Short mmCIF file of C-alpha atoms in Angstrom, two decimals:
data_model
loop_
_atom_site.label_atom_id
_atom_site.label_comp_id
_atom_site.label_asym_id
_atom_site.label_seq_id
_atom_site.Cartn_x
_atom_site.Cartn_y
_atom_site.Cartn_z
CA MET A 1 41.32 6.71 -10.96
CA ALA A 2 38.86 6.40 -8.10
CA SER A 3 35.57 4.66 -8.84
CA PHE A 4 32.24 5.84 -7.52
CA SER A 5 29.52 3.29 -6.80
CA ILE A 6 25.99 3.96 -5.69
CA ARG A 7 24.40 1.38 -3.43
CA SER A 8 20.87 0.15 -4.20
CA SER A 9 19.73 1.48 -0.80
CA THR A 10 20.79 4.98 -1.89
CA ILE A 11 18.94 4.57 -5.18
CA ARG A 12 15.87 3.36 -3.25
CA LEU A 13 15.97 6.52 -1.16
CA GLY A 14 16.30 8.54 -4.35
CA ILE A 15 13.27 6.74 -5.81
CA PHE A 16 11.26 7.52 -2.67
CA ILE A 17 12.17 11.23 -2.81
CA SER A 18 11.55 11.31 -6.57
CA THR A 19 8.14 9.70 -6.05
CA LEU A 20 7.20 12.42 -3.57
CA VAL A 21 8.41 15.12 -5.99
CA ILE A 22 6.52 13.54 -8.91
CA ALA A 23 3.36 13.26 -6.79
CA ALA A 24 3.70 16.92 -5.80
CA ILE A 25 4.19 17.97 -9.45
CA LEU A 26 1.17 15.96 -10.58
CA ALA A 27 -0.97 17.37 -7.76
CA PHE A 28 0.10 20.91 -8.69
CA GLN A 29 -0.63 20.22 -12.35
CA LEU A 30 -4.10 18.87 -11.55
CA VAL A 31 -4.86 21.91 -9.37
CA TRP A 32 -3.61 24.18 -12.15
CA LEU A 33 -5.76 22.40 -14.76
CA LYS A 34 -8.79 22.75 -12.53
CA LYS A 35 -8.14 26.48 -12.12
CA VAL A 36 -7.71 26.88 -15.87
CA TYR A 37 -10.98 24.99 -16.45
CA LEU A 38 -12.87 27.18 -13.96
CA PHE A 39 -11.33 30.28 -15.53
CA GLU A 40 -12.44 29.19 -19.00
CA GLN A 41 -15.94 28.54 -17.66
CA LYS A 42 -16.13 32.06 -16.26
CA GLU A 43 -14.80 33.50 -19.50
CA PHE A 44 -17.47 31.61 -21.41
CA ASP A 45 -20.22 32.91 -19.09
CA HIS A 46 -18.89 36.46 -19.35
CA GLY A 47 -18.75 36.18 -23.13
CA VAL A 48 -22.38 35.01 -23.34
CA ILE A 49 -23.55 37.80 -21.01
CA LYS A 50 -21.67 40.40 -23.07
CA ALA A 51 -23.21 38.98 -26.24
CA ILE A 52 -26.71 39.30 -24.73
CA ARG A 53 -25.94 42.88 -23.65
CA GLY A 54 -24.84 43.62 -27.20
CA LEU A 55 -28.06 42.03 -28.44
CA TYR A 56 -30.09 44.39 -26.24
CA GLU A 57 -28.12 47.33 -27.66
CA ASP A 58 -28.68 46.15 -31.24
CA MET A 59 -32.41 45.88 -30.58
CA ASP A 60 -34.54 48.66 -29.15
CA ALA A 61 -32.22 49.90 -26.42
CA THR A 62 -34.93 51.97 -24.77
CA ALA A 63 -37.02 48.87 -24.08
CA TYR A 64 -34.44 47.25 -21.77
CA ASN A 65 -32.59 48.52 -18.74
CA TYR A 66 -29.47 46.56 -19.66
CA SER A 67 -27.42 48.39 -17.03
CA HIS A 68 -28.89 45.81 -14.62
CA LEU A 69 -28.22 42.62 -16.52
CA ASN A 70 -28.62 40.49 -13.41
CA GLU A 71 -32.32 41.34 -13.50
CA LEU A 72 -32.66 40.42 -17.17
CA ILE A 73 -30.46 37.32 -17.48
CA GLU A 74 -30.75 34.01 -15.66
CA SER A 75 -28.65 30.84 -15.94
CA PRO A 76 -30.65 27.92 -14.48
CA GLU A 77 -28.03 25.43 -15.70
CA THR A 78 -24.36 25.69 -16.61
CA HIS A 79 -25.07 25.48 -20.35
CA PHE A 80 -28.42 27.29 -20.37
CA TYR A 81 -29.14 31.06 -20.37
CA LEU A 82 -32.48 32.92 -20.26
CA ALA A 83 -32.87 36.62 -21.18
CA ARG A 84 -36.07 38.66 -20.84
CA ILE A 85 -37.48 40.03 -24.06
CA THR A 86 -40.53 41.94 -25.20
CA LEU A 87 -42.57 40.29 -27.91
CA PRO A 88 -43.09 40.59 -30.76
CA VAL A 89 -39.57 40.75 -32.24
CA ASN A 90 -38.11 40.31 -35.68
CA LYS A 91 -36.87 36.74 -35.57
CA ASP A 92 -34.41 37.07 -38.46
CA SER A 93 -32.87 40.24 -37.04
CA LEU A 94 -32.64 38.67 -33.58
CA THR A 95 -30.91 35.62 -35.02
CA SER A 96 -28.48 37.71 -37.05
CA TYR A 97 -27.67 40.07 -34.18
CA LEU A 98 -27.08 37.15 -31.78
CA GLN A 99 -24.80 35.33 -34.23
CA ASP A 100 -22.70 38.48 -34.71
CA GLU A 101 -22.47 39.19 -30.98
CA LEU A 102 -21.39 35.63 -30.14
CA ASP A 103 -18.69 35.80 -32.80
CA ASP A 104 -17.55 39.23 -31.61
CA PHE A 105 -17.04 37.99 -28.05
CA GLY A 106 -15.30 34.78 -29.05
CA ILE A 107 -18.09 32.29 -28.31
CA PHE A 108 -17.47 29.80 -31.12
CA ALA A 109 -19.76 27.03 -29.93
CA ASP A 110 -23.01 25.68 -31.37
CA CYS A 111 -26.00 27.48 -29.84
CA TYR A 112 -29.69 26.69 -29.86
CA LEU A 113 -31.80 29.84 -29.87
CA GLY A 114 -35.38 29.69 -28.70
CA ILE A 115 -38.02 32.43 -28.30
CA TYR A 116 -40.41 31.51 -25.50
CA SER A 117 -43.91 32.98 -25.30
CA THR A 118 -45.83 32.83 -22.04
CA ALA A 119 -49.05 33.09 -23.99
CA ALA A 120 -48.23 29.98 -26.06
CA GLY A 121 -46.53 28.20 -23.13
CA ASN A 122 -43.78 27.01 -25.47
CA TYR A 123 -41.16 28.12 -27.94
CA ILE A 124 -42.63 29.98 -30.88
CA TYR A 125 -39.29 29.96 -32.69
CA THR A 126 -36.13 27.82 -32.50
CA ARG A 127 -32.92 27.92 -34.48
CA LEU A 128 -29.54 26.21 -34.31
CA LEU A 129 -26.66 28.66 -34.72
CA LYS A 130 -23.81 26.56 -36.02
CA SER A 131 -20.23 27.55 -35.33
CA ALA A 132 -17.48 27.00 -37.87
CA VAL A 133 -15.12 25.95 -35.06
CA THR A 134 -17.16 23.18 -33.46
CA THR A 135 -18.26 19.98 -35.12
CA GLY A 136 -20.77 17.28 -34.30
CA VAL A 137 -24.44 16.45 -34.63
CA HIS A 138 -26.89 17.16 -31.81
CA SER A 139 -29.64 14.59 -31.46
CA SER A 140 -31.96 16.71 -29.31
CA GLY A 141 -33.12 20.29 -29.61
CA ILE A 142 -33.42 22.96 -26.96
CA PRO A 143 -35.07 21.86 -23.69
CA VAL A 144 -38.08 23.79 -22.40
CA ILE A 145 -37.68 25.77 -19.18
CA SER A 146 -40.84 27.79 -18.58
CA ARG A 147 -40.90 31.12 -16.79
CA GLY A 148 -43.64 33.68 -16.13
CA TYR A 149 -42.24 36.09 -18.68
CA ASP A 150 -41.34 36.12 -22.37
CA HIS A 151 -37.69 35.34 -22.95
CA ILE A 152 -35.09 34.03 -25.31
CA ALA A 153 -33.25 30.85 -24.39
CA LEU A 154 -29.62 30.15 -25.35
CA TYR A 155 -28.62 26.51 -25.03
CA PHE A 156 -25.00 25.40 -25.65
CA PRO A 157 -25.09 21.57 -25.86
CA ASN A 158 -21.33 21.17 -26.30
CA ARG A 159 -20.23 23.86 -23.85
CA GLN A 160 -18.01 21.51 -21.85
CA GLN A 161 -16.31 20.03 -24.93
CA TYR A 162 -15.76 23.54 -26.26
CA ILE A 163 -14.10 24.66 -23.03
CA LEU A 164 -11.92 21.54 -22.92
CA GLY A 165 -11.00 22.20 -26.54
CA LYS A 166 -9.71 25.62 -25.56
CA MET A 167 -7.57 23.88 -22.94
CA ASN A 168 -5.91 21.56 -25.47
CA PHE A 169 -2.50 23.14 -24.94
CA TRP A 170 -2.61 22.66 -21.18
CA ILE A 171 -4.01 19.14 -21.43
CA ILE A 172 -1.41 18.05 -23.99
CA THR A 173 1.49 19.57 -22.04
CA SER A 174 0.20 17.93 -18.86
CA ALA A 175 -0.04 14.56 -20.64
CA ILE A 176 3.51 14.97 -21.97
CA LEU A 177 4.73 15.89 -18.49
CA LEU A 178 2.97 12.82 -17.05
CA VAL A 179 4.59 10.54 -19.64
CA VAL A 180 8.01 12.07 -18.99
CA LEU A 181 7.60 11.62 -15.23
CA ILE A 182 6.45 8.02 -15.67
CA LEU A 183 9.42 7.25 -17.94
CA PHE A 184 11.75 8.95 -15.47
CA GLY A 185 10.30 6.96 -12.58
CA GLY A 186 10.46 3.75 -14.60
CA SER A 187 14.09 4.41 -15.49
CA LEU A 188 14.97 5.01 -11.85
CA TYR A 189 13.21 1.80 -10.83
CA TYR A 190 14.93 -0.18 -13.63
CA PHE A 191 18.29 1.26 -12.59
CA TYR A 192 17.54 0.31 -8.98
CA ARG A 193 16.56 -3.25 -9.96
CA GLN A 194 19.70 -3.67 -12.04
CA ARG A 195 21.85 -2.34 -9.21
CA PHE A 196 20.08 -4.52 -6.67
CA LEU A 197 20.48 -7.63 -8.83
CA ASN A 198 24.14 -6.77 -9.40
CA GLU A 199 24.72 -6.39 -5.66
CA THR A 200 22.83 -9.63 -5.03
CA GLN A 201 24.97 -11.43 -7.59
CA GLN A 202 28.18 -10.02 -6.08
CA ASP A 203 27.06 -10.96 -2.57
CA PHE A 204 26.17 -14.47 -3.73
CA ILE A 205 29.54 -14.94 -5.43
CA HIS A 206 31.30 -13.61 -2.33
CA ASN A 207 29.27 -15.89 -0.05
CA PHE A 208 29.74 -18.87 -2.36
CA THR A 209 33.49 -18.35 -2.45
CA HIS A 210 33.67 -17.84 1.31
CA GLU A 211 31.47 -20.82 2.16
CA PHE A 212 33.24 -23.28 -0.13
CA LYS A 213 36.82 -22.04 0.10
CA THR A 214 37.36 -22.97 3.74
CA PRO A 215 36.01 -26.57 3.57
CA VAL A 216 37.93 -27.25 0.35
CA SER A 217 41.14 -25.90 1.90
CA VAL A 218 40.65 -27.99 5.05
CA ILE A 219 39.95 -31.14 3.00
CA SER A 220 43.03 -30.44 0.87
CA LEU A 221 45.26 -30.08 3.96
CA ALA A 222 43.78 -33.18 5.53
CA ALA A 223 44.36 -35.13 2.30
CA ASP A 224 48.02 -34.08 2.30
CA VAL A 225 48.38 -35.36 5.85
CA LEU A 226 46.58 -38.62 5.06
CA LYS A 227 48.87 -39.23 2.07
CA ASN A 228 51.86 -39.32 4.42
CA PRO A 229 52.80 -43.02 4.99
CA ALA A 230 53.69 -42.24 8.59
CA ILE A 231 50.05 -41.49 9.41
CA ALA A 232 49.28 -45.22 9.33
CA GLU A 233 51.37 -45.64 12.49
CA LYS A 234 49.21 -43.07 14.31
CA PRO A 235 45.63 -44.40 14.27
CA ASP A 236 44.28 -41.66 16.55
CA LYS A 237 45.59 -38.93 14.27
CA LEU A 238 44.33 -40.86 11.23
CA ALA A 239 40.83 -41.01 12.71
CA THR A 240 40.94 -37.30 13.57
CA TYR A 241 41.82 -36.23 10.04
CA ALA A 242 39.34 -38.69 8.54
CA GLY A 243 36.69 -37.17 10.77
CA ILE A 244 37.67 -33.69 9.58
CA VAL A 245 37.30 -34.77 5.95
CA GLU A 246 33.94 -36.40 6.71
CA TYR A 247 32.64 -33.30 8.53
CA GLN A 248 33.72 -30.86 5.81
CA ALA A 249 32.35 -33.14 3.08
CA ALA A 250 29.01 -33.29 4.92
CA TYR A 251 29.00 -29.50 5.19
CA LEU A 252 29.68 -29.12 1.46
CA ARG A 253 26.96 -31.64 0.66
CA SER A 254 24.51 -29.76 2.89
CA GLN A 255 25.24 -26.40 1.23
CA THR A 256 25.07 -27.95 -2.23
CA GLU A 257 21.68 -29.49 -1.45
CA LYS A 258 20.39 -26.10 -0.32
CA LEU A 259 21.51 -24.52 -3.57
CA LEU A 260 19.98 -27.32 -5.65
CA ASN A 261 16.70 -27.23 -3.72
CA PHE A 262 16.44 -23.48 -4.08
CA ALA A 263 17.35 -23.55 -7.78
CA PHE A 264 14.69 -26.23 -8.36
CA THR A 265 11.96 -24.26 -6.59
CA GLU A 266 12.96 -21.09 -8.47
CA SER A 267 13.02 -22.72 -11.89
CA GLY A 268 9.27 -23.09 -12.39
CA GLY A 269 7.25 -23.57 -9.27
CA ILE A 270 7.05 -26.49 -6.89
CA GLU A 271 5.34 -29.69 -7.90
CA PHE A 272 5.14 -32.59 -5.50
CA SER A 273 2.89 -35.40 -4.38
CA LYS A 274 1.29 -35.50 -0.95
CA GLN A 275 0.68 -38.41 1.33
CA ARG A 276 -0.57 -38.91 4.85
CA VAL A 277 2.36 -38.21 7.19
CA ASN A 278 2.89 -38.01 10.92
CA ILE A 279 4.43 -34.65 11.81
CA HIS A 280 5.96 -36.12 14.98
CA GLU A 281 7.82 -38.73 12.94
CA LEU A 282 9.09 -36.05 10.56
CA ILE A 283 10.38 -33.97 13.48
CA GLN A 284 12.20 -37.00 14.86
CA GLU A 285 13.69 -37.74 11.44
CA ALA A 286 14.91 -34.14 11.12
CA VAL A 287 16.45 -34.28 14.62
CA ASN A 288 18.21 -37.54 13.74
CA ASN A 289 19.66 -35.98 10.58
CA LEU A 290 21.03 -33.09 12.66
CA ALA A 291 22.32 -35.35 15.46
CA PRO A 292 26.05 -34.75 14.72
CA LEU A 293 25.57 -30.97 14.84
CA ILE A 294 23.34 -31.22 17.93
CA ASN A 295 25.97 -33.28 19.75
CA GLU A 296 28.84 -31.05 18.63
CA ARG A 297 27.13 -27.86 19.88
CA ASN A 298 25.73 -29.51 23.03
CA VAL A 299 22.24 -28.43 22.10
CA MET A 300 19.58 -28.62 24.80
CA LEU A 301 16.64 -29.82 22.70
CA THR A 302 13.15 -30.13 24.13
CA LEU A 303 10.28 -31.73 22.22
CA LYS A 304 6.73 -30.79 23.22
CA LEU A 305 4.81 -32.82 20.68
CA ASP A 306 1.34 -32.26 22.11
CA ALA A 307 -0.78 -32.32 18.93
CA PRO A 308 -3.52 -34.93 19.52
CA ASP A 309 -3.88 -35.35 15.74
CA PRO A 310 -0.36 -35.40 14.24
CA PHE A 311 -1.43 -36.53 10.77
CA LEU A 312 -1.66 -34.24 7.76
CA GLU A 313 -1.45 -34.35 3.97
CA ALA A 314 2.04 -33.21 2.94
CA ASN A 315 5.20 -34.11 1.07
CA ARG A 316 7.45 -35.96 3.48
CA ASP A 317 10.85 -34.97 2.07
CA TYR A 318 10.06 -31.28 1.68
CA LEU A 319 8.57 -31.00 5.15
CA VAL A 320 11.60 -32.70 6.71
CA ASN A 321 13.81 -30.16 4.91
CA VAL A 322 11.68 -27.33 6.32
CA ILE A 323 12.15 -28.60 9.89
CA ILE A 324 15.88 -29.17 9.34
CA ASN A 325 16.31 -25.61 8.09
CA LEU A 326 14.51 -24.10 11.08
CA VAL A 327 16.40 -26.19 13.65
CA ASP A 328 19.73 -25.63 11.86
CA ASN A 329 19.16 -21.86 11.98
CA ALA A 330 18.24 -22.04 15.64
CA ILE A 331 21.54 -23.78 16.34
CA LYS A 332 23.65 -21.47 14.17
CA TYR A 333 22.33 -18.27 15.73
CA SER A 334 22.68 -19.38 19.36
CA LYS A 335 25.84 -19.45 21.49
CA THR A 336 24.54 -22.09 23.90
CA PRO A 337 21.57 -23.46 21.97
CA ARG A 338 18.35 -24.23 23.85
CA ILE A 339 15.66 -25.19 21.38
CA ILE A 340 12.02 -26.08 21.95
CA ILE A 341 9.98 -27.77 19.21
CA THR A 342 6.25 -27.69 19.84
CA THR A 343 3.21 -29.08 18.02
CA LYS A 344 -0.49 -28.52 18.66
CA ASN A 345 -3.81 -28.55 16.85
CA THR A 346 -6.01 -25.50 16.37
CA GLY A 347 -9.24 -26.38 14.61
CA ASN A 348 -8.31 -28.11 11.38
CA ARG A 349 -4.78 -26.71 11.43
CA MET A 350 -1.44 -28.10 12.57
CA ILE A 351 0.76 -25.63 14.44
CA LEU A 352 4.50 -26.31 14.52
CA SER A 353 6.84 -23.90 16.30
CA VAL A 354 10.62 -23.82 16.76
CA GLU A 355 11.80 -21.58 19.60
CA ASP A 356 15.42 -20.70 20.32
CA ASN A 357 17.47 -18.52 22.67
CA GLY A 358 19.61 -17.03 19.93
CA ILE A 359 20.66 -13.50 19.07
CA GLY A 360 17.18 -12.55 17.86
CA ILE A 361 16.24 -10.42 14.90
CA GLU A 362 15.72 -6.67 14.79
CA ARG A 363 12.26 -5.49 13.82
CA LYS A 364 13.52 -3.78 10.64
CA GLN A 365 15.06 -7.08 9.44
CA ILE A 366 12.11 -9.37 10.24
CA LYS A 367 10.27 -8.32 7.06
CA LYS A 368 13.29 -9.29 4.95
CA ILE A 369 14.31 -12.65 6.39
CA PHE A 370 12.21 -14.66 3.92
CA LYS A 371 13.78 -12.94 0.91
CA LYS A 372 16.38 -14.90 -1.02
CA PHE A 373 20.04 -14.16 -0.24
CA PHE A 374 19.12 -12.14 2.85
CA ARG A 375 21.10 -12.88 6.01
CA VAL A 376 20.66 -11.35 9.43
CA GLN A 377 23.21 -8.63 10.10
CA LYS A 378 24.42 -7.03 13.29
CA GLU A 379 26.42 -3.81 13.12
CA ASP A 380 27.05 -4.21 9.35
CA THR A 381 28.43 -7.74 9.74
CA TYR A 382 26.74 -11.06 9.07
CA THR A 383 26.07 -13.07 12.20
CA SER A 384 26.44 -16.51 10.58
CA LYS A 385 27.67 -18.33 7.53
CA GLY A 386 25.38 -19.36 4.68
CA PHE A 387 23.82 -18.19 1.42
CA GLY A 388 20.65 -16.70 2.85
CA LEU A 389 18.48 -19.25 1.02
CA GLY A 390 17.16 -21.41 3.85
CA LEU A 391 14.21 -19.33 5.04
CA SER A 392 13.26 -18.35 1.50
CA PHE A 393 13.07 -22.08 0.66
CA VAL A 394 11.08 -22.75 3.85
CA LYS A 395 8.46 -20.12 3.00
CA LYS A 396 8.07 -21.44 -0.55
CA ILE A 397 7.45 -24.97 0.71
CA VAL A 398 5.05 -23.87 3.45
CA THR A 399 3.11 -21.70 1.00
CA ALA A 400 2.97 -24.54 -1.53
CA HIS A 401 1.34 -26.68 1.19
CA GLY A 402 -1.32 -24.00 1.72
CA GLY A 403 0.22 -22.92 5.01
CA LYS A 404 1.63 -19.81 6.65
CA ILE A 405 4.82 -19.00 8.50
CA LYS A 406 5.45 -16.17 10.91
CA VAL A 407 8.26 -15.14 13.23
CA GLU A 408 8.35 -13.42 16.59
CA SER A 409 11.72 -12.24 17.79
CA GLU A 410 13.42 -9.99 20.28
CA PRO A 411 17.10 -9.05 19.91
CA GLY A 412 19.23 -10.76 22.53
CA LYS A 413 16.46 -13.11 23.68
CA GLY A 414 15.70 -15.38 20.75
CA SER A 415 13.14 -16.13 18.09
CA VAL A 416 10.05 -18.27 17.57
CA PHE A 417 9.19 -19.51 14.08
CA THR A 418 5.63 -20.76 13.79
CA ILE A 419 4.28 -22.78 10.87
CA GLU A 420 0.55 -23.29 10.36
CA LEU A 421 -0.47 -26.10 8.00
CA PRO A 422 -3.88 -27.52 7.03
CA LEU A 423 -4.53 -31.04 8.24
CA GLN A 424 -6.34 -31.86 4.97
#
């Protein structure tokens, strides 16, 4: 039965598309909620105006030309309505008529009623019309808005809450939709992370097996040859196989140290002591450690150690490892290695750069080279052996020293890794 596997890159694309869809749905929902809110506001205004028209009809209809309500009614604020009236009026009848009209037109919100007299310059009567639907206590009464005519004032202090209450269904469904979309997005991201970690684990196991299988096989074959008594009569051949064993053992030790260093830095942060070190001495120490590889690959190494102040506060061992990693990469990714190591001072900073003439790095891969397990690829194949831990380790150490690392590269022409460290 054929198996179907989805790569993490495909899931990442799916997450990106899903994010766009979710954003579009949320934007549409917000626009829809705004339209519903505006619609409910208009419905509320229309209901109040109809209630006032009904009030005019209930009172002396011949006293008001309620066919032109726009001349009789004014709304200076969103929750405030003024309606012309001729005094005197029966206050109890007015209150009763208004309460009935508001109920008839579905305005179930608390309303302050005020009768304003121009002669008195204030309200001569105020009353709170409580609604059975709304709840709450209002700390202040009806505000005074004076006009040059007698009028009644209708003030709805909880108009906005009332309208939002009518939108409960839409708000709740929107909240549920938002939660569902968030859970869906979270599930996709979790699935992506699990798939990515699974691929990373598989790649690591594959790389580990590949990197260690060859040296172990070579050492095993060399050991079989060295066990042959006849080899003692051939000193040249003996030295050759002993050299093979030594080289492969050194390679295994180097890879093991990289794994241990990376595992240590990943386990709980990096803690180390600093001392005053000479960066030029550390570069020379790193070059000496790589001497066998430099000689084997016929590396053309140029040192431009021009920093007038080569001293800085750092951990000697870690910084040597950083330099070794950078130079080792420069050698691995170059056919005929030409490497330039440069130092200089800029203000209170030490600048160390390692330049090579290697295969270079594509722009889309530069952002990933400091991630663990990442190795530069060319046409879907890895360009060199290794676990993809070196540069990740380098960045951790440089960052722990309060420094920065950057890379400039052009495919086919080489790369320049630049480290900037504080002198103090």
